[in-house]
PDB file of C-alpha atoms in Angstrom:
ATOM      1  CA  MET N 227       0.248   0.008  -0.131  1.00 42.00           C
ATOM      2  CA  THR N 228       2.729   2.489   0.782  1.00 39.00           C
ATOM      3  CA  GLU N 229       5.877   3.824  -0.912  1.00 42.00           C
ATOM      4  CA  THR N 230       9.240   4.458   0.687  1.00 40.00           C
ATOM      5  CA  ARG N 231       9.966   8.099   0.410  1.00 45.00           C
ATOM      6  CA  GLU N 232      13.613   9.342   1.227  1.00 50.00           C
ATOM      7  CA  LYS N 233      14.039  11.285   4.451  1.00 49.00           C
ATOM      8  CA  THR N 234      17.071  13.542   4.385  1.00 56.00           C
ATOM      9  CA  ALA N 235      16.209  16.380   6.688  1.00 68.00           C
ATOM     10  CA  PRO N 236      16.962  15.554  10.403  1.00 80.00           C
ATOM     11  CA  GLU N 237      14.004  15.411  12.476  1.00 84.00           C
ATOM     12  CA  PRO N 238      12.566  18.674  14.024  1.00 89.00           C
ATOM     13  CA  GLU N 239      13.006  19.253  17.883  1.00 92.00           C
ATOM     14  CA  PHE N 240       9.334  19.284  18.614  1.00 93.00           C
ATOM     15  CA  LEU N 241       8.779  15.930  16.900  1.00 95.00           C
ATOM     16  CA  THR N 242      11.451  14.310  19.237  1.00 95.00           C
ATOM     17  CA  SER N 243      10.190  16.106  22.400  1.00 95.00           C
ATOM     18  CA  THR N 244       6.560  15.105  21.472  1.00 96.00           C
ATOM     19  CA  ARG N 245       7.732  11.223  21.006  1.00 96.00           C
ATOM     20  CA  THR N 246      10.079  11.427  24.180  1.00 96.00           C
ATOM     21  CA  PHE N 247       7.035  12.730  26.300  1.00 96.00           C
ATOM     22  CA  TYR N 248       4.474  10.198  25.180  1.00 96.00           C
ATOM     23  CA  ASP N 249       6.764   7.364  25.263  1.00 96.00           C
ATOM     24  CA  ALA N 250       7.380   8.375  28.958  1.00 97.00           C
ATOM     25  CA  VAL N 251       3.734   8.550  29.810  1.00 95.00           C
ATOM     26  CA  ALA N 252       1.715   6.201  27.751  1.00 96.00           C
ATOM     27  CA  GLU N 253       0.570   3.674  30.414  1.00 95.00           C
ATOM     28  CA  ASP N 254      -0.334   6.570  32.652  1.00 95.00           C
ATOM     29  CA  TYR N 255      -1.824   8.488  29.789  1.00 91.00           C
ATOM     30  CA  ALA N 256      -3.992   5.801  28.567  1.00 94.00           C
ATOM     31  CA  ALA N 257      -5.254   4.902  32.176  1.00 93.00           C
ATOM     32  CA  ARG N 258      -6.096   8.611  33.173  1.00 89.00           C
ATOM     33  CA  PHE N 259      -8.135   8.962  29.924  1.00 87.00           C
ATOM     34  CA  GLU N 260      -9.693   5.341  29.839  1.00 88.00           C
ATOM     35  CA  ARG N 261     -13.216   6.805  29.534  1.00 85.00           C
ATOM     36  CA  GLU N 262     -12.486   9.780  27.279  1.00 85.00           C
ATOM     37  CA  LEU N 263     -15.153   8.955  24.690  1.00 91.00           C
ATOM     38  CA  ALA N 264     -17.717   7.336  27.286  1.00 90.00           C
ATOM     39  CA  ASP N 265     -17.804  10.524  29.204  1.00 88.00           C
ATOM     40  CA  ARG N 266     -18.288  12.735  26.157  1.00 92.00           C
ATOM     41  CA  PRO N 267     -21.435  12.151  24.036  1.00 94.00           C
ATOM     42  CA  LEU N 268     -20.877  15.182  21.652  1.00 95.00           C
ATOM     43  CA  GLU N 269     -17.338  13.568  20.659  1.00 96.00           C
ATOM     44  CA  ARG N 270     -19.169  10.549  20.048  1.00 96.00           C
ATOM     45  CA  ALA N 271     -21.619  11.964  17.821  1.00 97.00           C
ATOM     46  CA  ILE N 272     -19.179  14.117  15.806  1.00 97.00           C
ATOM     47  CA  LEU N 273     -17.199  11.039  15.252  1.00 98.00           C
ATOM     48  CA  GLN N 274     -20.678   9.162  13.907  1.00 97.00           C
ATOM     49  CA  VAL N 275     -21.227  12.211  11.570  1.00 97.00           C
ATOM     50  CA  PHE N 276     -17.749  11.980  10.382  1.00 98.00           C
ATOM     51  CA  ALA N 277     -18.120   8.215   9.839  1.00 97.00           C
ATOM     52  CA  GLU N 278     -21.329   8.592   7.954  1.00 97.00           C
ATOM     53  CA  LEU N 279     -19.706  11.129   5.715  1.00 97.00           C
ATOM     54  CA  VAL N 280     -16.735   9.097   4.947  1.00 97.00           C
ATOM     55  CA  GLY N 281     -18.966   5.925   4.570  1.00 91.00           C
ATOM     56  CA  GLY N 282     -17.137   2.892   2.874  1.00 81.00           C
ATOM     57  CA  GLU N 283     -15.380   5.002   0.283  1.00 79.00           C
ATOM     58  CA  GLY N 284     -11.984   3.766   1.251  1.00 91.00           C
ATOM     59  CA  PRO N 285      -9.338   3.559   4.004  1.00 97.00           C
ATOM     60  CA  VAL N 286      -9.131   6.130   6.791  1.00 98.00           C
ATOM     61  CA  ALA N 287      -6.199   7.243   8.782  1.00 98.00           C
ATOM     62  CA  ASP N 288      -6.240   8.095  12.698  1.00 98.00           C
ATOM     63  CA  LEU N 289      -3.222  10.396  12.475  1.00 98.00           C
ATOM     64  CA  GLY N 290      -1.740  10.739  16.001  1.00 97.00           C
ATOM     65  CA  CYS N 291      -3.874   8.228  17.319  1.00 97.00           C
ATOM     66  CA  GLY N 292      -2.401   7.630  20.847  1.00 96.00           C
ATOM     67  CA  PRO N 293      -3.765   4.701  22.632  1.00 96.00           C
ATOM     68  CA  GLY N 294      -5.880   3.892  19.864  1.00 97.00           C
ATOM     69  CA  ARG N 295      -9.405   4.565  21.289  1.00 96.00           C
ATOM     70  CA  THR N 296     -10.592   6.683  18.685  1.00 97.00           C
ATOM     71  CA  THR N 297      -9.484   4.416  16.014  1.00 98.00           C
ATOM     72  CA  ALA N 298     -11.383   1.477  17.732  1.00 97.00           C
ATOM     73  CA  ARG N 299     -14.481   3.788  17.789  1.00 97.00           C
ATOM     74  CA  LEU N 300     -14.137   4.394  14.072  1.00 97.00           C
ATOM     75  CA  ALA N 301     -13.547   0.742  13.328  1.00 97.00           C
ATOM     76  CA  SER N 302     -16.859   0.059  15.286  1.00 96.00           C
ATOM     77  CA  LEU N 303     -18.691   2.445  13.132  1.00 97.00           C
ATOM     78  CA  GLY N 304     -17.619   0.378  10.063  1.00 96.00           C
ATOM     79  CA  LEU N 305     -14.730   2.357   8.629  1.00 97.00           C
ATOM     80  CA  ASP N 306     -11.817   0.713   7.628  1.00 97.00           C
ATOM     81  CA  VAL N 307      -9.398   2.718   9.751  1.00 98.00           C
ATOM     82  CA  PHE N 308      -5.859   2.430  10.720  1.00 98.00           C
ATOM     83  CA  GLY N 309      -3.820   4.368  13.360  1.00 98.00           C
ATOM     84  CA  LEU N 310      -0.516   6.253  13.083  1.00 98.00           C
ATOM     85  CA  ASP N 311       1.422   7.946  16.088  1.00 98.00           C
ATOM     86  CA  LEU N 312       4.997   9.042  16.834  1.00 97.00           C
ATOM     87  CA  SER N 313       5.369   7.058  20.251  1.00 97.00           C
ATOM     88  CA  GLU N 314       6.054   3.338  20.021  1.00 97.00           C
ATOM     89  CA  SER N 315       4.811   3.222  23.671  1.00 97.00           C
ATOM     90  CA  MET N 316       1.535   4.676  22.975  1.00 97.00           C
ATOM     91  CA  LEU N 317       1.084   2.135  20.002  1.00 98.00           C
ATOM     92  CA  ALA N 318       2.007  -0.697  22.251  1.00 98.00           C
ATOM     93  CA  VAL N 319      -1.056   0.339  24.328  1.00 97.00           C
ATOM     94  CA  ALA N 320      -3.143   0.438  21.234  1.00 97.00           C
ATOM     95  CA  ARG N 321      -1.860  -3.007  19.840  1.00 98.00           C
ATOM     96  CA  ARG N 322      -2.857  -4.359  23.164  1.00 97.00           C
ATOM     97  CA  GLU N 323      -6.118  -3.018  23.639  1.00 96.00           C
ATOM     98  CA  SER N 324      -7.310  -3.445  19.852  1.00 97.00           C
ATOM     99  CA  PRO N 325      -5.217  -6.574  18.514  1.00 96.00           C
ATOM    100  CA  GLY N 326      -7.585  -6.658  15.462  1.00 95.00           C
ATOM    101  CA  LEU N 327      -6.746  -3.084  14.153  1.00 98.00           C
ATOM    102  CA  ARG N 328      -3.310  -1.899  12.514  1.00 97.00           C
ATOM    103  CA  PHE N 329      -1.138   0.756  13.981  1.00 98.00           C
ATOM    104  CA  GLU N 330       1.861   2.088  12.636  1.00 97.00           C
ATOM    105  CA  GLN N 331       4.569   4.415  13.557  1.00 97.00           C
ATOM    106  CA  GLY N 332       5.162   7.409  12.167  1.00 96.00           C
ATOM    107  CA  SER N 333       5.097  11.383  11.482  1.00 96.00           C
ATOM    108  CA  MET N 334       1.893  12.950  10.382  1.00 96.00           C
ATOM    109  CA  LEU N 335       4.196  15.724   8.729  1.00 95.00           C
ATOM    110  CA  ASP N 336       5.753  13.140   6.241  1.00 94.00           C
ATOM    111  CA  LEU N 337       3.269  10.286   5.745  1.00 97.00           C
ATOM    112  CA  ASP N 338       4.330   7.179   4.089  1.00 95.00           C
ATOM    113  CA  ILE N 339       1.118   7.030   2.240  1.00 97.00           C
ATOM    114  CA  PRO N 340       0.621   7.726  -1.384  1.00 97.00           C
ATOM    115  CA  ASP N 341      -1.148  10.696  -2.905  1.00 97.00           C
ATOM    116  CA  GLY N 342      -5.036  10.580  -2.913  1.00 97.00           C
ATOM    117  CA  THR N 343      -5.589   7.098  -1.542  1.00 97.00           C
ATOM    118  CA  LEU N 344      -7.548   8.108   1.713  1.00 98.00           C
ATOM    119  CA  ALA N 345     -11.441   8.533   1.921  1.00 98.00           C
ATOM    120  CA  GLY N 346     -10.918  10.115   5.313  1.00 98.00           C
ATOM    121  CA  ALA N 347      -8.318  11.344   7.989  1.00 98.00           C
ATOM    122  CA  LEU N 348      -8.803  12.134  11.426  1.00 98.00           C
ATOM    123  CA  SER N 349      -6.431  14.487  13.645  1.00 98.00           C
ATOM    124  CA  TRP N 350      -8.000  13.952  17.064  1.00 97.00           C
ATOM    125  CA  TYR N 351      -6.232  16.476  19.488  1.00 96.00           C
ATOM    126  CA  SER N 352      -3.178  15.505  17.534  1.00 96.00           C
ATOM    127  CA  SER N 353      -1.909  18.932  15.813  1.00 96.00           C
ATOM    128  CA  ILE N 354      -1.557  20.429  19.611  1.00 95.00           C
ATOM    129  CA  HIS N 355       2.090  19.710  19.875  1.00 95.00           C
ATOM    130  CA  THR N 356       2.553  20.972  16.113  1.00 96.00           C
ATOM    131  CA  PRO N 357       4.191  24.780  16.008  1.00 96.00           C
ATOM    132  CA  ALA N 358       1.953  27.236  14.308  1.00 95.00           C
ATOM    133  CA  ASP N 359       4.587  27.927  11.505  1.00 96.00           C
ATOM    134  CA  GLU N 360       4.636  24.076  10.776  1.00 97.00           C
ATOM    135  CA  LEU N 361       0.644  23.918  10.418  1.00 98.00           C
ATOM    136  CA  PRO N 362       0.430  24.857   6.754  1.00 98.00           C
ATOM    137  CA  ALA N 363       2.783  21.920   5.889  1.00 97.00           C
ATOM    138  CA  LEU N 364       0.814  19.672   8.189  1.00 98.00           C
ATOM    139  CA  PHE N 365      -2.618  20.478   6.361  1.00 98.00           C
ATOM    140  CA  ALA N 366      -0.828  20.321   3.290  1.00 98.00           C
ATOM    141  CA  GLU N 367       0.043  16.582   3.881  1.00 98.00           C
ATOM    142  CA  PHE N 368      -3.366  15.933   5.275  1.00 98.00           C
ATOM    143  CA  HIS N 369      -4.454  17.370   1.695  1.00 98.00           C
ATOM    144  CA  ARG N 370      -2.242  15.271  -0.252  1.00 98.00           C
ATOM    145  CA  VAL N 371      -3.036  11.820   1.189  1.00 98.00           C
ATOM    146  CA  LEU N 372      -6.558  12.365   0.566  1.00 98.00           C
ATOM    147  CA  ALA N 373      -8.529  11.496  -2.389  1.00 97.00           C
ATOM    148  CA  PRO N 374     -10.739  13.853  -3.981  1.00 97.00           C
ATOM    149  CA  GLY N 375     -14.056  14.199  -1.937  1.00 97.00           C
ATOM    150  CA  GLY N 376     -12.343  12.924   1.032  1.00 97.00           C
ATOM    151  CA  HIS N 377     -13.079  13.994   4.261  1.00 98.00           C
ATOM    152  CA  LEU N 378     -10.818  15.550   7.454  1.00 98.00           C
ATOM    153  CA  LEU N 379     -11.762  15.736  10.968  1.00 98.00           C
ATOM    154  CA  VAL N 380      -9.752  17.992  13.250  1.00 98.00           C
ATOM    155  CA  GLY N 381     -10.359  18.304  16.986  1.00 98.00           C
ATOM    156  CA  PHE N 382      -8.366  20.515  19.271  1.00 97.00           C
ATOM    157  CA  GLN N 383      -8.694  22.510  22.414  1.00 95.00           C
ATOM    158  CA  ALA N 384      -9.715  26.289  21.763  1.00 96.00           C
ATOM    159  CA  GLY N 385      -8.171  29.370  22.922  1.00 93.00           C
ATOM    160  CA  ASP N 386      -4.969  31.526  23.173  1.00 88.00           C
ATOM    161  CA  GLU N 387      -3.366  30.276  26.531  1.00 84.00           C
ATOM    162  CA  HIS N 388      -1.199  27.358  26.295  1.00 87.00           C
ATOM    163  CA  ARG N 389      -0.649  24.904  28.933  1.00 86.00           C
ATOM    164  CA  HIS N 390       2.921  23.533  29.987  1.00 87.00           C
ATOM    165  CA  HIS N 391       2.863  19.961  31.764  1.00 85.00           C
ATOM    166  CA  ASP N 392       6.013  19.382  33.553  1.00 91.00           C
ATOM    167  CA  ARG N 393       6.872  15.998  35.218  1.00 92.00           C
ATOM    168  CA  PRO N 394       3.384  14.601  34.603  1.00 89.00           C
ATOM    169  CA  TRP N 395       2.791  11.518  36.812  1.00 91.00           C
ATOM    170  CA  GLY N 396       6.165  11.940  38.294  1.00 92.00           C
ATOM    171  CA  HIS N 397       7.948  11.403  34.655  1.00 93.00           C
ATOM    172  CA  PRO N 398      11.382  13.511  34.034  1.00 93.00           C
ATOM    173  CA  VAL N 399       9.531  14.908  30.886  1.00 94.00           C
ATOM    174  CA  SER N 400       7.704  18.229  30.027  1.00 92.00           C
ATOM    175  CA  LEU N 401       5.833  19.317  26.915  1.00 92.00           C
ATOM    176  CA  THR N 402       3.352  22.528  25.967  1.00 91.00           C
ATOM    177  CA  PHE N 403       0.016  21.865  24.846  1.00 93.00           C
ATOM    178  CA  LEU N 404      -1.136  24.332  22.194  1.00 95.00           C
ATOM    179  CA  ARG N 405      -4.448  26.079  21.880  1.00 96.00           C
ATOM    180  CA  ARG N 406      -5.922  27.372  18.668  1.00 96.00           C
ATOM    181  CA  GLN N 407      -8.498  29.823  17.718  1.00 97.00           C
ATOM    182  CA  PRO N 408     -11.146  27.893  15.526  1.00 97.00           C
ATOM    183  CA  GLU N 409     -11.023  30.720  12.747  1.00 98.00           C
ATOM    184  CA  GLU N 410      -7.177  30.568  12.443  1.00 97.00           C
ATOM    185  CA  MET N 411      -7.432  26.751  11.735  1.00 98.00           C
ATOM    186  CA  ILE N 412     -10.383  27.181   9.435  1.00 98.00           C
ATOM    187  CA  ARG N 413      -8.148  29.802   7.596  1.00 98.00           C
ATOM    188  CA  LEU N 414      -5.489  27.377   7.336  1.00 98.00           C
ATOM    189  CA  LEU N 415      -7.301  24.596   6.149  1.00 98.00           C
ATOM    190  CA  THR N 416      -8.789  26.850   3.371  1.00 98.00           C
ATOM    191  CA  ASP N 417      -5.505  27.729   2.522  1.00 98.00           C
ATOM    192  CA  ALA N 418      -4.468  24.103   2.069  1.00 98.00           C
ATOM    193  CA  GLY N 419      -7.498  23.717  -0.319  1.00 98.00           C
ATOM    194  CA  PHE N 420     -10.053  22.173   1.940  1.00 98.00           C
ATOM    195  CA  ALA N 421     -13.577  23.505   1.990  1.00 98.00           C
ATOM    196  CA  LEU N 422     -15.109  23.520   5.480  1.00 98.00           C
ATOM    197  CA  LEU N 423     -18.122  21.877   6.119  1.00 98.00           C
ATOM    198  CA  SER N 424     -18.879  22.424   9.662  1.00 97.00           C
ATOM    199  CA  GLN N 425     -17.564  23.728  13.127  1.00 97.00           C
ATOM    200  CA  THR N 426     -18.704  23.003  16.592  1.00 97.00           C
ATOM    201  CA  VAL N 427     -17.180  24.312  19.507  1.00 97.00           C
ATOM    202  CA  ARG N 428     -18.248  23.018  23.265  1.00 95.00           C
ATOM    203  CA  GLU N 429     -17.644  24.655  26.578  1.00 95.00           C
ATOM    204  CA  PRO N 430     -15.462  23.007  28.876  1.00 92.00           C
ATOM    205  CA  GLU N 431     -16.978  20.375  31.336  1.00 89.00           C
ATOM    206  CA  GLU N 432     -16.136  21.110  34.805  1.00 84.00           C
ATOM    207  CA  SER N 433     -16.938  17.588  36.123  1.00 82.00           C
ATOM    208  CA  LEU N 434     -14.019  16.226  33.394  1.00 83.00           C
ATOM    209  CA  GLU N 435     -11.606  19.056  34.593  1.00 81.00           C
ATOM    210  CA  GLU N 436     -11.486  20.732  31.496  1.00 85.00           C
ATOM    211  CA  THR N 437     -10.165  24.455  31.429  1.00 87.00           C
ATOM    212  CA  SER N 438     -10.592  25.240  27.673  1.00 92.00           C
ATOM    213  CA  PRO N 439     -13.441  24.864  25.071  1.00 95.00           C
ATOM    214  CA  HIS N 440     -13.087  22.210  22.521  1.00 96.00           C
ATOM    215  CA  ALA N 441     -13.274  22.832  18.630  1.00 97.00           C
ATOM    216  CA  PHE N 442     -14.269  20.346  15.985  1.00 98.00           C
ATOM    217  CA  LEU N 443     -13.754  20.962  12.247  1.00 98.00           C
ATOM    218  CA  VAL N 444     -14.987  18.717   9.392  1.00 98.00           C
ATOM    219  CA  ALA N 445     -13.481  19.821   6.103  1.00 98.00           C
ATOM    220  CA  ARG N 446     -13.438  18.136   2.498  1.00 98.00           C
ATOM    221  CA  LYS N 447     -10.961  18.010  -0.248  1.00 98.00           C
ATOM    222  CA  PRO N 448     -12.939  19.194  -3.223  1.00 96.00           C
ATOM    223  CA  ALA N 449     -13.858  16.592  -5.751  1.00 90.00           C
ATOM    224  CA  ALA N 450     -12.213  16.445  -8.962  1.00 73.00           C
ATOM    225  CA  VAL N 451     -13.681  18.424 -11.795  1.00 55.00           C
ATOM    226  CA  ALA N 452     -14.598  16.278 -15.005  1.00 50.00           C
ATOM    227  CA  SER N 453     -13.054  17.251 -17.908  1.00 46.00           C
TER     228      SER N 453
END
């Protein structure tokens, strides 16, 4: 399915720090967010809408899949989905919990996926460690791998105040979690060639110890124009 793509540039520091962070916290993270979807009905509904939009048109990639809970949810909704993540420790959790699904190690910024082969792509809170100046390249890569007419779902925390986590669960690592304004993300998606289908923003849920709104954007790569 995939083609080998030559890599010549060194890995950006933010990718190295993100991998190191999640490799260290994977088991604790998976336990802490075990009920992530069970406690969030709006998120489940948005994933259902995404699954219906994609339908059975082809493969779907959960890009930055973490412990694979969202990958498994999409699979339960009938999609031919696989997960990809930077962290091998996160992937170990995903493979253990969902042994029937495919999970691969890799970077969202340099996908080993041929052009125009995905029916859908999901970035579920996985762009939150990508610096702002790298987002155009990230969305261009999403656009590249989607087939004409393919759908993209992006979820993220909304806002301007970033959060820095230092030594979570006692591990000697730290990482900044970046908030974005939906309007800016929509502009970047449009600049990358996507057409926005919907935007949803919900308020933080105090019972879940959330501190910021959550935003969900559904976009579509325009279908090819018949000549």
